[in-house]
């Protein structure tokens, strides 16, 4: 019996090893991409002095991914996950190399950066759902939460390390050297993918497999049909998009809020503390694996995040804001990781590319909308309310203060309270609360299959 267990454990152990190897390659690539993103932002701002042109880089990063995601997801389900990741990394690497060449010959213009960023975003639209679906193939179902924690820890480390490292490297090796380092990171990710083989999903004879056959448009639409046929998944997505909008509308205002009562160096320390919270949360998630009832983790940490936003707006205190930022970012890996694992378990393997792409589009599209309304809300509504002589200066102003930045503080309080209220309302909806019990798992344990691609 012991020998039999060893035989069955070997494929599982091997596939976890493949996942770790691929994860390491993607981590190095993420750090490299973060270096280039930071360096290009600095280059554009120093060259143009325009905040608008600087912000357009972020727009070119987000919008193409949102628009093309449904088509990319359908193609990911048609293609090999491994080859999709390989080709996506190749495309992103070639874009980076093109930037480096234009810099070396002195022909780089600002519009070139927009075009390359746009192309990189398209590559990411294919790479991200392929990576998530590949994780479901490689990792046993009981370890998906830990794998999700590792993925989010990689993203957190990249966000924490890249700006600091890029700031030092720009001075020593200049922007050309930074971009070449990014290209080298893509090559490392490619090598990790070339040296491994992904398992081949078992053929399915379910209605899902039958329904997906047809034109590309039909496959794209079927991703939406699949979700809407499962109310728990649909309403969970709506809940996440709503809270993402509420938190995103004030998240973009964190810098002006802190700068209203503290210096730029203090802001840097506060942001670093917040980033370390995300790394620590991802580490805990990867070791612990999260709650057995993942949906409870989503609700619990969403309540915590709403409370953190509320507390962050109460006082002009850098230490208070730093603690709130640490706890806020600590909870994000549990929310995102638990949600991802729920979808990995409840969505059939041959539809996961479409579903994860659609999920990214629905939840991700709330952020650009939040960014668009955040500035006008702060400047024209909330800030005037708490300026000296403002409508709320003698009431709420006595509690949270009056002056520049206090309107943004009030906005943090309102959005934090709305986030908590939305969470409480969503918990009352049984389709979301009982999602894990009511909707059976769509995967058995794909990591026990021995076929490979």
PDB file of C-alpha atoms in Angstrom, residues 165-374:
ATOM      1  CA  UNK A 165      15.640  48.788  -7.901  1.00  0.00           C
ATOM      2  CA  UNK A 166      14.751  50.775 -11.015  1.00  0.00           C
ATOM      3  CA  UNK A 167      15.421  54.071  -9.229  1.00  0.00           C
ATOM      4  CA  UNK A 168      18.973  52.932  -8.441  1.00  0.00           C
ATOM      5  CA  UNK A 169      19.602  51.341 -11.843  1.00  0.00           C
ATOM      6  CA  UNK A 170      18.513  54.389 -13.840  1.00  0.00           C
ATOM      7  CA  UNK A 171      21.382  56.301 -12.236  1.00  0.00           C
ATOM      8  CA  UNK A 172      24.004  53.578 -12.823  1.00  0.00           C
ATOM      9  CA  UNK A 173      23.131  51.828 -16.100  1.00  0.00           C
ATOM     10  CA  UNK A 174      20.558  54.340 -17.421  1.00  0.00           C
ATOM     11  CA  UNK A 175      17.234  53.500 -19.028  1.00  0.00           C
ATOM     12  CA  UNK A 176      18.857  51.500 -21.858  1.00  0.00           C
ATOM     13  CA  UNK A 177      20.420  49.102 -19.368  1.00  0.00           C
ATOM     14  CA  UNK A 178      17.146  48.766 -17.455  1.00  0.00           C
ATOM     15  CA  UNK A 179      15.267  47.778 -20.614  1.00  0.00           C
ATOM     16  CA  UNK A 180      17.961  45.248 -21.556  1.00  0.00           C
ATOM     17  CA  UNK A 181      17.627  43.717 -18.078  1.00  0.00           C
ATOM     18  CA  UNK A 182      13.900  43.415 -18.716  1.00  0.00           C
ATOM     19  CA  UNK A 183      14.625  41.633 -22.013  1.00  0.00           C
ATOM     20  CA  UNK A 184      16.930  39.234 -20.155  1.00  0.00           C
ATOM     21  CA  UNK A 185      14.120  38.524 -17.680  1.00  0.00           C
ATOM     22  CA  UNK A 186      11.826  37.560 -20.582  1.00  0.00           C
ATOM     23  CA  UNK A 187      14.488  35.182 -21.860  1.00  0.00           C
ATOM     24  CA  UNK A 188      14.692  33.566 -18.414  1.00  0.00           C
ATOM     25  CA  UNK A 189      10.906  33.065 -18.363  1.00  0.00           C
ATOM     26  CA  UNK A 190      11.045  31.539 -21.853  1.00  0.00           C
ATOM     27  CA  UNK A 191      13.757  29.093 -20.804  1.00  0.00           C
ATOM     28  CA  UNK A 192      11.687  27.885 -17.847  1.00  0.00           C
ATOM     29  CA  UNK A 193       8.736  27.213 -20.170  1.00  0.00           C
ATOM     30  CA  UNK A 194      10.899  25.480 -22.789  1.00  0.00           C
ATOM     31  CA  UNK A 195      12.278  23.008 -20.262  1.00  0.00           C
ATOM     32  CA  UNK A 196       8.930  21.815 -18.867  1.00  0.00           C
ATOM     33  CA  UNK A 197       5.857  20.019 -20.150  1.00  0.00           C
ATOM     34  CA  UNK A 198       2.324  20.761 -19.022  1.00  0.00           C
ATOM     35  CA  UNK A 199      -0.218  17.993 -18.413  1.00  0.00           C
ATOM     36  CA  UNK A 200      -2.820  17.418 -21.073  1.00  0.00           C
ATOM     37  CA  UNK A 201      -6.363  17.857 -19.697  1.00  0.00           C
ATOM     38  CA  UNK A 202      -8.499  14.742 -19.815  1.00  0.00           C
ATOM     39  CA  UNK A 203     -11.015  14.771 -22.674  1.00  0.00           C
ATOM     40  CA  UNK A 204     -14.471  15.804 -21.537  1.00  0.00           C
ATOM     41  CA  UNK A 205     -17.730  14.611 -22.999  1.00  0.00           C
ATOM     42  CA  UNK A 206     -19.921  17.001 -21.047  1.00  0.00           C
ATOM     43  CA  UNK A 207     -22.266  19.611 -22.446  1.00  0.00           C
ATOM     44  CA  UNK A 208     -19.478  22.126 -21.876  1.00  0.00           C
ATOM     45  CA  UNK A 209     -17.274  20.364 -24.402  1.00  0.00           C
ATOM     46  CA  UNK A 210     -20.099  20.143 -26.939  1.00  0.00           C
ATOM     47  CA  UNK A 211     -21.258  23.713 -26.448  1.00  0.00           C
ATOM     48  CA  UNK A 212     -17.794  25.191 -26.924  1.00  0.00           C
ATOM     49  CA  UNK A 213     -17.378  23.833 -30.455  1.00  0.00           C
ATOM     50  CA  UNK A 214     -18.166  26.334 -33.159  1.00  0.00           C
ATOM     51  CA  UNK A 215     -17.148  29.807 -34.277  1.00  0.00           C
ATOM     52  CA  UNK A 216     -14.824  31.964 -32.216  1.00  0.00           C
ATOM     53  CA  UNK A 217     -17.668  34.404 -31.508  1.00  0.00           C
ATOM     54  CA  UNK A 218     -19.820  31.575 -30.164  1.00  0.00           C
ATOM     55  CA  UNK A 219     -16.976  30.473 -27.892  1.00  0.00           C
ATOM     56  CA  UNK A 220     -16.530  34.017 -26.599  1.00  0.00           C
ATOM     57  CA  UNK A 221     -20.254  34.314 -25.872  1.00  0.00           C
ATOM     58  CA  UNK A 222     -20.272  30.891 -24.224  1.00  0.00           C
ATOM     59  CA  UNK A 223     -17.864  32.145 -21.543  1.00  0.00           C
ATOM     60  CA  UNK A 224     -20.560  34.656 -20.500  1.00  0.00           C
ATOM     61  CA  UNK A 225     -23.300  32.027 -20.839  1.00  0.00           C
ATOM     62  CA  UNK A 226     -21.331  29.676 -18.588  1.00  0.00           C
ATOM     63  CA  UNK A 227     -21.115  32.290 -15.823  1.00  0.00           C
ATOM     64  CA  UNK A 228     -24.712  33.510 -16.065  1.00  0.00           C
ATOM     65  CA  UNK A 229     -25.948  29.918 -15.803  1.00  0.00           C
ATOM     66  CA  UNK A 230     -24.311  29.822 -12.355  1.00  0.00           C
ATOM     67  CA  UNK A 231     -25.792  32.713 -10.318  1.00  0.00           C
ATOM     68  CA  UNK A 232     -23.288  32.328  -7.497  1.00  0.00           C
ATOM     69  CA  UNK A 233     -20.333  32.980  -9.811  1.00  0.00           C
ATOM     70  CA  UNK A 234     -22.114  35.839 -11.573  1.00  0.00           C
ATOM     71  CA  UNK A 235     -23.061  37.666  -8.370  1.00  0.00           C
ATOM     72  CA  UNK A 236     -19.610  37.087  -6.904  1.00  0.00           C
ATOM     73  CA  UNK A 237     -18.172  38.845  -9.962  1.00  0.00           C
ATOM     74  CA  UNK A 238     -20.631  41.731  -9.581  1.00  0.00           C
ATOM     75  CA  UNK A 239     -19.729  42.026  -5.889  1.00  0.00           C
ATOM     76  CA  UNK A 240     -16.001  42.102  -6.690  1.00  0.00           C
ATOM     77  CA  UNK A 241     -16.448  44.679  -9.472  1.00  0.00           C
ATOM     78  CA  UNK A 242     -18.492  46.926  -7.152  1.00  0.00           C
ATOM     79  CA  UNK A 243     -16.009  46.815  -4.270  1.00  0.00           C
ATOM     80  CA  UNK A 244     -13.117  47.193  -6.728  1.00  0.00           C
ATOM     81  CA  UNK A 245     -14.695  50.429  -7.942  1.00  0.00           C
ATOM     82  CA  UNK A 246     -15.241  51.729  -4.405  1.00  0.00           C
ATOM     83  CA  UNK A 247     -11.709  50.925  -3.262  1.00  0.00           C
ATOM     84  CA  UNK A 248     -10.111  52.036  -6.543  1.00  0.00           C
ATOM     85  CA  UNK A 249     -11.800  55.443  -6.429  1.00  0.00           C
ATOM     86  CA  UNK A 250      -9.885  56.316  -3.252  1.00  0.00           C
ATOM     87  CA  UNK A 251      -6.809  54.146  -3.789  1.00  0.00           C
ATOM     88  CA  UNK A 252      -5.647  56.509  -6.523  1.00  0.00           C
ATOM     89  CA  UNK A 253      -5.992  59.410  -4.028  1.00  0.00           C
ATOM     90  CA  UNK A 254      -3.744  57.901  -1.357  1.00  0.00           C
ATOM     91  CA  UNK A 255      -0.738  59.958  -2.494  1.00  0.00           C
ATOM     92  CA  UNK A 256      -2.447  63.399  -2.357  1.00  0.00           C
ATOM     93  CA  UNK A 257      -4.080  62.486   0.973  1.00  0.00           C
ATOM     94  CA  UNK A 258      -0.772  61.636   2.672  1.00  0.00           C
ATOM     95  CA  UNK A 259       1.011  64.597   1.084  1.00  0.00           C
ATOM     96  CA  UNK A 260      -1.637  66.908   2.558  1.00  0.00           C
ATOM     97  CA  UNK A 261      -0.173  66.313   6.037  1.00  0.00           C
ATOM     98  CA  UNK A 262       3.242  64.642   5.492  1.00  0.00           C
ATOM     99  CA  UNK A 263       6.387  65.004   3.366  1.00  0.00           C
ATOM    100  CA  UNK A 264       7.343  63.021   0.268  1.00  0.00           C
ATOM    101  CA  UNK A 265       9.903  60.856   2.161  1.00  0.00           C
ATOM    102  CA  UNK A 266       7.200  59.956   4.687  1.00  0.00           C
ATOM    103  CA  UNK A 267       4.903  59.063   1.789  1.00  0.00           C
ATOM    104  CA  UNK A 268       7.574  56.693   0.471  1.00  0.00           C
ATOM    105  CA  UNK A 269       7.867  54.987   3.855  1.00  0.00           C
ATOM    106  CA  UNK A 270       4.083  54.663   4.164  1.00  0.00           C
ATOM    107  CA  UNK A 271       3.777  53.136   0.678  1.00  0.00           C
ATOM    108  CA  UNK A 272       6.611  50.702   1.388  1.00  0.00           C
ATOM    109  CA  UNK A 273       4.864  49.597   4.586  1.00  0.00           C
ATOM    110  CA  UNK A 274       1.681  49.053   2.584  1.00  0.00           C
ATOM    111  CA  UNK A 275       3.545  47.027  -0.043  1.00  0.00           C
ATOM    112  CA  UNK A 276       5.188  44.889   2.635  1.00  0.00           C
ATOM    113  CA  UNK A 277       1.705  44.064   3.935  1.00  0.00           C
ATOM    114  CA  UNK A 278       0.834  42.582   0.554  1.00  0.00           C
ATOM    115  CA  UNK A 279       4.027  40.504   0.502  1.00  0.00           C
ATOM    116  CA  UNK A 280       3.402  39.268   4.036  1.00  0.00           C
ATOM    117  CA  UNK A 281      -0.246  38.451   3.267  1.00  0.00           C
ATOM    118  CA  UNK A 282       0.780  36.496   0.157  1.00  0.00           C
ATOM    119  CA  UNK A 283       3.376  34.592   2.170  1.00  0.00           C
ATOM    120  CA  UNK A 284       0.819  33.666   4.834  1.00  0.00           C
ATOM    121  CA  UNK A 285      -1.653  32.615   2.132  1.00  0.00           C
ATOM    122  CA  UNK A 286       0.944  30.395   0.410  1.00  0.00           C
ATOM    123  CA  UNK A 287       1.898  28.669   3.687  1.00  0.00           C
ATOM    124  CA  UNK A 288      -1.517  28.440   5.337  1.00  0.00           C
ATOM    125  CA  UNK A 289      -3.614  27.898   2.228  1.00  0.00           C
ATOM    126  CA  UNK A 290      -6.534  29.970   3.464  1.00  0.00           C
ATOM    127  CA  UNK A 291      -9.801  29.013   5.122  1.00  0.00           C
ATOM    128  CA  UNK A 292     -11.621  25.801   4.222  1.00  0.00           C
ATOM    129  CA  UNK A 293     -14.565  28.037   3.358  1.00  0.00           C
ATOM    130  CA  UNK A 294     -12.919  30.380   0.873  1.00  0.00           C
ATOM    131  CA  UNK A 295     -15.954  32.613   0.471  1.00  0.00           C
ATOM    132  CA  UNK A 296     -15.739  33.470   4.182  1.00  0.00           C
ATOM    133  CA  UNK A 297     -12.170  34.690   3.603  1.00  0.00           C
ATOM    134  CA  UNK A 298     -13.438  36.932   0.808  1.00  0.00           C
ATOM    135  CA  UNK A 299     -16.160  38.453   3.009  1.00  0.00           C
ATOM    136  CA  UNK A 300     -13.992  38.724   6.122  1.00  0.00           C
ATOM    137  CA  UNK A 301     -11.038  40.438   4.490  1.00  0.00           C
ATOM    138  CA  UNK A 302     -13.313  42.658   2.397  1.00  0.00           C
ATOM    139  CA  UNK A 303     -14.838  43.934   5.658  1.00  0.00           C
ATOM    140  CA  UNK A 304     -11.320  44.521   6.978  1.00  0.00           C
ATOM    141  CA  UNK A 305     -10.366  46.468   3.845  1.00  0.00           C
ATOM    142  CA  UNK A 306     -13.446  48.662   4.133  1.00  0.00           C
ATOM    143  CA  UNK A 307     -12.595  49.361   7.771  1.00  0.00           C
ATOM    144  CA  UNK A 308      -9.007  50.221   6.820  1.00  0.00           C
ATOM    145  CA  UNK A 309     -10.195  52.796   4.288  1.00  0.00           C
ATOM    146  CA  UNK A 310     -12.521  54.319   6.872  1.00  0.00           C
ATOM    147  CA  UNK A 311      -9.776  54.531   9.520  1.00  0.00           C
ATOM    148  CA  UNK A 312      -7.241  55.950   7.021  1.00  0.00           C
ATOM    149  CA  UNK A 313      -9.472  58.974   6.464  1.00  0.00           C
ATOM    150  CA  UNK A 314     -10.190  59.771  10.108  1.00  0.00           C
ATOM    151  CA  UNK A 315      -6.988  61.534  11.160  1.00  0.00           C
ATOM    152  CA  UNK A 316      -3.998  63.353   9.674  1.00  0.00           C
ATOM    153  CA  UNK A 317      -1.614  60.768  11.074  1.00  0.00           C
ATOM    154  CA  UNK A 318       1.086  59.038   9.025  1.00  0.00           C
ATOM    155  CA  UNK A 319       1.483  56.143  11.529  1.00  0.00           C
ATOM    156  CA  UNK A 320      -2.290  55.529  11.504  1.00  0.00           C
ATOM    157  CA  UNK A 321      -2.371  55.601   7.707  1.00  0.00           C
ATOM    158  CA  UNK A 322       0.633  53.232   7.538  1.00  0.00           C
ATOM    159  CA  UNK A 323      -1.079  50.679   9.804  1.00  0.00           C
ATOM    160  CA  UNK A 324      -4.287  50.936   7.770  1.00  0.00           C
ATOM    161  CA  UNK A 325      -2.317  50.539   4.517  1.00  0.00           C
ATOM    162  CA  UNK A 326      -0.452  47.485   5.849  1.00  0.00           C
ATOM    163  CA  UNK A 327      -3.683  45.739   6.911  1.00  0.00           C
ATOM    164  CA  UNK A 328      -5.459  46.731   3.683  1.00  0.00           C
ATOM    165  CA  UNK A 329      -2.760  45.250   1.452  1.00  0.00           C
ATOM    166  CA  UNK A 330      -2.364  42.264   3.782  1.00  0.00           C
ATOM    167  CA  UNK A 331      -5.973  41.311   3.034  1.00  0.00           C
ATOM    168  CA  UNK A 332      -5.801  41.646  -0.768  1.00  0.00           C
ATOM    169  CA  UNK A 333      -4.024  38.301  -1.445  1.00  0.00           C
ATOM    170  CA  UNK A 334      -6.692  36.481   0.579  1.00  0.00           C
ATOM    171  CA  UNK A 335      -9.522  38.172  -1.345  1.00  0.00           C
ATOM    172  CA  UNK A 336      -7.980  37.731  -4.789  1.00  0.00           C
ATOM    173  CA  UNK A 337      -6.477  34.313  -4.080  1.00  0.00           C
ATOM    174  CA  UNK A 338      -9.640  32.847  -2.549  1.00  0.00           C
ATOM    175  CA  UNK A 339     -11.754  34.165  -5.431  1.00  0.00           C
ATOM    176  CA  UNK A 340      -9.356  32.710  -7.985  1.00  0.00           C
ATOM    177  CA  UNK A 341      -9.410  29.274  -6.337  1.00  0.00           C
ATOM    178  CA  UNK A 342     -13.223  29.271  -6.171  1.00  0.00           C
ATOM    179  CA  UNK A 343     -13.347  29.830  -9.930  1.00  0.00           C
ATOM    180  CA  UNK A 344     -10.606  27.273 -10.553  1.00  0.00           C
ATOM    181  CA  UNK A 345     -12.616  24.643  -8.703  1.00  0.00           C
ATOM    182  CA  UNK A 346     -16.064  25.529 -10.018  1.00  0.00           C
ATOM    183  CA  UNK A 347     -15.255  26.134 -13.704  1.00  0.00           C
ATOM    184  CA  UNK A 348     -14.577  23.288 -16.150  1.00  0.00           C
ATOM    185  CA  UNK A 349     -10.990  23.112 -17.404  1.00  0.00           C
ATOM    186  CA  UNK A 350     -11.832  23.601 -21.069  1.00  0.00           C
ATOM    187  CA  UNK A 351     -13.717  26.839 -20.312  1.00  0.00           C
ATOM    188  CA  UNK A 352     -11.296  28.374 -17.800  1.00  0.00           C
ATOM    189  CA  UNK A 353      -9.448  30.507 -20.346  1.00  0.00           C
ATOM    190  CA  UNK A 354     -12.656  32.271 -21.357  1.00  0.00           C
ATOM    191  CA  UNK A 355     -14.025  32.563 -17.833  1.00  0.00           C
ATOM    192  CA  UNK A 356     -10.833  33.963 -16.306  1.00  0.00           C
ATOM    193  CA  UNK A 357     -10.436  36.407 -19.179  1.00  0.00           C
ATOM    194  CA  UNK A 358     -14.041  37.540 -18.752  1.00  0.00           C
ATOM    195  CA  UNK A 359     -13.532  37.768 -15.007  1.00  0.00           C
ATOM    196  CA  UNK A 360     -10.498  40.003 -15.543  1.00  0.00           C
ATOM    197  CA  UNK A 361     -12.459  42.183 -17.953  1.00  0.00           C
ATOM    198  CA  UNK A 362     -15.482  42.655 -15.654  1.00  0.00           C
ATOM    199  CA  UNK A 363     -13.550  43.274 -12.441  1.00  0.00           C
ATOM    200  CA  UNK A 364     -10.700  45.131 -14.145  1.00  0.00           C
ATOM    201  CA  UNK A 365     -12.959  47.520 -16.058  1.00  0.00           C
ATOM    202  CA  UNK A 366     -14.175  49.008 -12.780  1.00  0.00           C
ATOM    203  CA  UNK A 367     -10.730  50.510 -12.106  1.00  0.00           C
ATOM    204  CA  UNK A 368     -10.473  52.859 -15.123  1.00  0.00           C
ATOM    205  CA  UNK A 369     -13.994  54.057 -14.303  1.00  0.00           C
ATOM    206  CA  UNK A 370     -12.955  54.613 -10.693  1.00  0.00           C
ATOM    207  CA  UNK A 371      -9.876  56.559 -11.792  1.00  0.00           C
ATOM    208  CA  UNK A 372     -12.016  58.767 -14.047  1.00  0.00           C
ATOM    209  CA  UNK A 373     -14.460  59.772 -11.298  1.00  0.00           C
ATOM    210  CA  UNK A 374     -11.976  59.970  -8.411  1.00  0.00           C
TER     211      UNK A 374
END
